[in-house]
Each structure stands twice: as C-alpha cells, then as structure tokens.
Amino acid sequence: MAATLISDLLATSNSNSTINDETFWSRLNEVKFIHGYIASFSVIIVSELGDKTFFIAAIMAMRHSRLKVFAAAMFAIFIMNTLAVLMGMATTVIPPVVIKYASSGLFLIFAIKMFYEGCNMTDEDSKEEMEEVQKAINKKELAASIDYERS
C-alpha cells in the first residue's frame, strides 16, 4: 500500500499537476488511520499487560475455552482501539480550544465526583474498599503462582 501511495505521489509530482486524485487522498487517509491504529494498539497492549482486566482474562481462560476467551479479549481490544483512533481523528476536526475546555471540564467533574465520594465514605465503605483491594491482590498472586507452576 505504501509503495502505491509513493508511486502515486511521484506520478503526480512528475506531471507538474496538483495532487487532487481522490484515490491518492483516500489511500493517504487510510495509511494515517492504519498508522494511528497500530500505534494505539501498541500502547493499549503495553498498558493493559498488568491491568486487572488482564488477570480477569487469565482467570477466565482457566475456567473456559482459551480460544473463546482470547477471541473475546482481542475483540474488546479491537473495539476499544477503534474508538480511541476515531476519537483521536476527531481532534483534528474539533477546534483545540473546544478540546481544551471540554477536557478541563471533564477532569473537574470527575475530580469533584471522586472528592465527594471520598468525603462521604463511611468507615464501613472504606473497609469494603480495602477488602476488594485485598481480594484483587490475592487473585493476582494466585494467577501468578498458577502461571509459575505451569512453566
């Protein structure tokens, strides 16, 4: 694809005409999308490796068909990645000032929400939160020990 894109570019530049061929621009946009998709996919894969969803998938693979769990996890990453790339492409259309204020507003809303929940948390709620964290750590250790025993 890149070779045809370059050959189209050279052909149009050699003929001293402007680049207005629709196939050229559609290929250029496709290359940008694929490049963004691969970059986004790489970042998501690296950032998800130690995430709890990774361990959930590992536990699910122990209980269910590995192929089905793998296919479902890859499909979920595909959907998440596609949305990320589309949102990234949307930033080229939306004015930067709108993005700046929208992201600032969302950050402020979530900060206020978390602060409110933290202030209104009872001792019982904090104990439940601590138990959930402890369970997650135990599951992580269990998955790591099972993986260690298999190797």
Short mmCIF file of C-alpha atoms in Angstrom, two decimals:
data_model
loop_
_atom_site.label_atom_id
_atom_site.label_comp_id
_atom_site.label_asym_id
_atom_site.label_seq_id
_atom_site.Cartn_x
_atom_site.Cartn_y
_atom_site.Cartn_z
CA MET A 1 0.00 0.00 0.00
CA ALA A 2 2.82 2.39 0.87
CA ALA A 3 4.52 1.64 -2.46
CA THR A 4 1.40 2.52 -4.44
CA LEU A 5 0.96 5.66 -2.35
CA ILE A 6 4.55 6.76 -3.10
CA SER A 7 4.23 5.89 -6.78
CA ASP A 8 1.01 7.95 -7.00
CA LEU A 9 2.78 10.84 -5.30
CA LEU A 10 5.74 10.64 -7.68
CA ALA A 11 3.49 10.31 -10.73
CA THR A 12 1.51 13.42 -9.78
CA SER A 13 4.60 15.40 -8.87
CA ASN A 14 6.33 14.44 -12.14
CA SER A 15 3.37 15.60 -14.19
CA ASN A 16 3.51 19.09 -12.57
CA SER A 17 -0.14 18.84 -11.59
CA THR A 18 -1.71 19.33 -8.23
CA ILE A 19 -2.49 16.36 -6.08
CA ASN A 20 -6.24 16.12 -6.40
CA ASP A 21 -6.68 12.46 -7.22
CA GLU A 22 -9.32 11.06 -4.87
CA THR A 23 -7.67 7.65 -4.73
CA PHE A 24 -4.44 9.25 -3.56
CA TRP A 25 -6.14 11.10 -0.72
CA SER A 26 -8.20 8.10 0.30
CA ARG A 27 -5.04 5.98 0.40
CA LEU A 28 -3.24 8.68 2.39
CA ASN A 29 -6.08 8.82 4.91
CA GLU A 30 -6.12 5.01 5.08
CA VAL A 31 -2.38 4.97 5.83
CA LYS A 32 -2.85 7.58 8.57
CA PHE A 33 -5.66 5.55 10.07
CA ILE A 34 -3.63 2.33 9.98
CA HIS A 35 -0.58 4.08 11.45
CA GLY A 36 -2.70 5.56 14.23
CA TYR A 37 -4.40 2.23 14.78
CA ILE A 38 -1.10 0.35 15.12
CA ALA A 39 0.33 3.00 17.46
CA SER A 40 -2.81 2.98 19.58
CA PHE A 41 -2.93 -0.83 19.63
CA SER A 42 0.70 -0.98 20.80
CA VAL A 43 0.14 1.49 23.62
CA ILE A 44 -3.04 -0.27 24.76
CA ILE A 45 -1.40 -3.71 24.73
CA VAL A 46 1.56 -2.48 26.79
CA SER A 47 -0.60 -0.56 29.26
CA GLU A 48 -3.10 -3.41 29.70
CA LEU A 49 -0.49 -6.10 30.43
CA GLY A 50 -0.53 -5.63 34.20
CA ASP A 51 -4.08 -4.35 34.45
CA LYS A 52 -6.75 -6.23 36.35
CA THR A 53 -8.60 -6.96 33.11
CA PHE A 54 -5.53 -8.90 32.02
CA PHE A 55 -5.78 -11.06 35.13
CA ILE A 56 -9.52 -11.44 34.68
CA ALA A 57 -8.88 -12.75 31.18
CA ALA A 58 -6.26 -15.15 32.57
CA ILE A 59 -8.70 -16.45 35.18
CA MET A 60 -11.44 -16.76 32.57
CA ALA A 61 -9.05 -18.73 30.35
CA MET A 62 -8.53 -21.18 33.22
CA ARG A 63 -12.26 -21.79 33.52
CA HIS A 64 -13.44 -21.50 29.90
CA SER A 65 -12.17 -22.23 26.42
CA ARG A 66 -8.89 -20.40 25.90
CA LEU A 67 -9.71 -19.72 22.28
CA LYS A 68 -13.06 -18.12 23.16
CA VAL A 69 -11.51 -16.00 25.92
CA PHE A 70 -8.67 -14.92 23.63
CA ALA A 71 -11.09 -14.07 20.81
CA ALA A 72 -13.35 -12.11 23.17
CA ALA A 73 -10.40 -10.20 24.68
CA MET A 74 -8.99 -9.37 21.26
CA PHE A 75 -12.42 -8.24 20.04
CA ALA A 76 -12.77 -6.00 23.10
CA ILE A 77 -9.32 -4.51 22.46
CA PHE A 78 -10.24 -4.04 18.79
CA ILE A 79 -13.40 -2.12 19.72
CA MET A 80 -11.58 -0.04 22.36
CA ASN A 81 -8.75 0.69 19.93
CA THR A 82 -11.11 1.66 17.12
CA LEU A 83 -12.90 4.10 19.41
CA ALA A 84 -9.56 5.54 20.55
CA VAL A 85 -8.37 6.09 16.98
CA LEU A 86 -11.68 7.64 15.94
CA MET A 87 -11.58 9.99 18.92
CA GLY A 88 -8.01 10.87 18.03
CA MET A 89 -9.04 11.62 14.46
CA ALA A 90 -11.91 13.76 15.78
CA THR A 91 -9.37 16.04 17.46
CA THR A 92 -8.20 17.14 14.02
CA VAL A 93 -11.71 18.38 13.24
CA ILE A 94 -12.67 19.90 16.59
CA PRO A 95 -11.04 23.26 17.38
CA PRO A 96 -8.26 22.99 20.02
CA VAL A 97 -9.95 25.49 22.32
CA VAL A 98 -13.08 23.30 22.49
CA ILE A 99 -10.96 20.25 23.30
CA LYS A 100 -9.10 22.21 25.96
CA TYR A 101 -12.25 23.36 27.75
CA ALA A 102 -14.08 20.04 27.33
CA SER A 103 -11.17 18.03 28.77
CA SER A 104 -10.73 20.53 31.60
CA GLY A 105 -14.43 20.35 32.37
CA LEU A 106 -14.47 16.55 32.37
CA PHE A 107 -11.39 16.44 34.58
CA LEU A 108 -13.05 18.85 37.02
CA ILE A 109 -16.32 16.87 37.05
CA PHE A 110 -14.57 13.59 37.80
CA ALA A 111 -12.34 15.23 40.42
CA ILE A 112 -15.39 16.67 42.21
CA LYS A 113 -17.17 13.30 41.99
CA MET A 114 -14.21 11.44 43.49
CA PHE A 115 -13.73 14.07 46.20
CA TYR A 116 -17.44 13.89 47.08
CA GLU A 117 -17.36 10.09 47.26
CA GLY A 118 -14.20 10.20 49.38
CA CYS A 119 -15.66 12.71 51.83
CA ASN A 120 -18.95 10.82 52.18
CA MET A 121 -17.31 7.42 52.59
CA THR A 122 -18.09 5.75 55.91
CA ASP A 123 -15.75 3.51 57.85
CA GLU A 124 -17.72 0.52 56.59
CA ASP A 125 -17.29 1.70 52.99
CA SER A 126 -13.54 2.09 53.44
CA LYS A 127 -13.33 -1.42 54.94
CA GLU A 128 -15.25 -2.81 51.95
CA GLU A 129 -12.91 -0.97 49.60
CA MET A 130 -9.90 -2.40 51.43
CA GLU A 131 -11.38 -5.92 51.21
CA GLU A 132 -11.92 -5.53 47.46
CA VAL A 133 -8.31 -4.45 47.01
CA GLN A 134 -7.12 -7.38 49.13
CA LYS A 135 -9.21 -9.82 47.05
CA ALA A 136 -7.75 -8.37 43.84
CA ILE A 137 -4.23 -8.77 45.21
CA ASN A 138 -4.95 -12.36 46.25
CA LYS A 139 -6.32 -13.16 42.79
CA LYS A 140 -3.24 -11.61 41.22
CA GLU A 141 -0.95 -13.68 43.43
CA LEU A 142 -2.98 -16.83 42.69
CA ALA A 143 -2.79 -16.23 38.95
CA ALA A 144 0.95 -15.61 39.19
CA SER A 145 1.51 -18.79 41.22
CA ILE A 146 -0.55 -20.87 38.77
CA ASP A 147 1.39 -19.40 35.87
CA TYR A 148 4.65 -20.15 37.70
CA GLU A 149 3.59 -23.77 38.31
CA ARG A 150 2.73 -24.26 34.63
CA SER A 151 6.16 -23.11 33.45
#
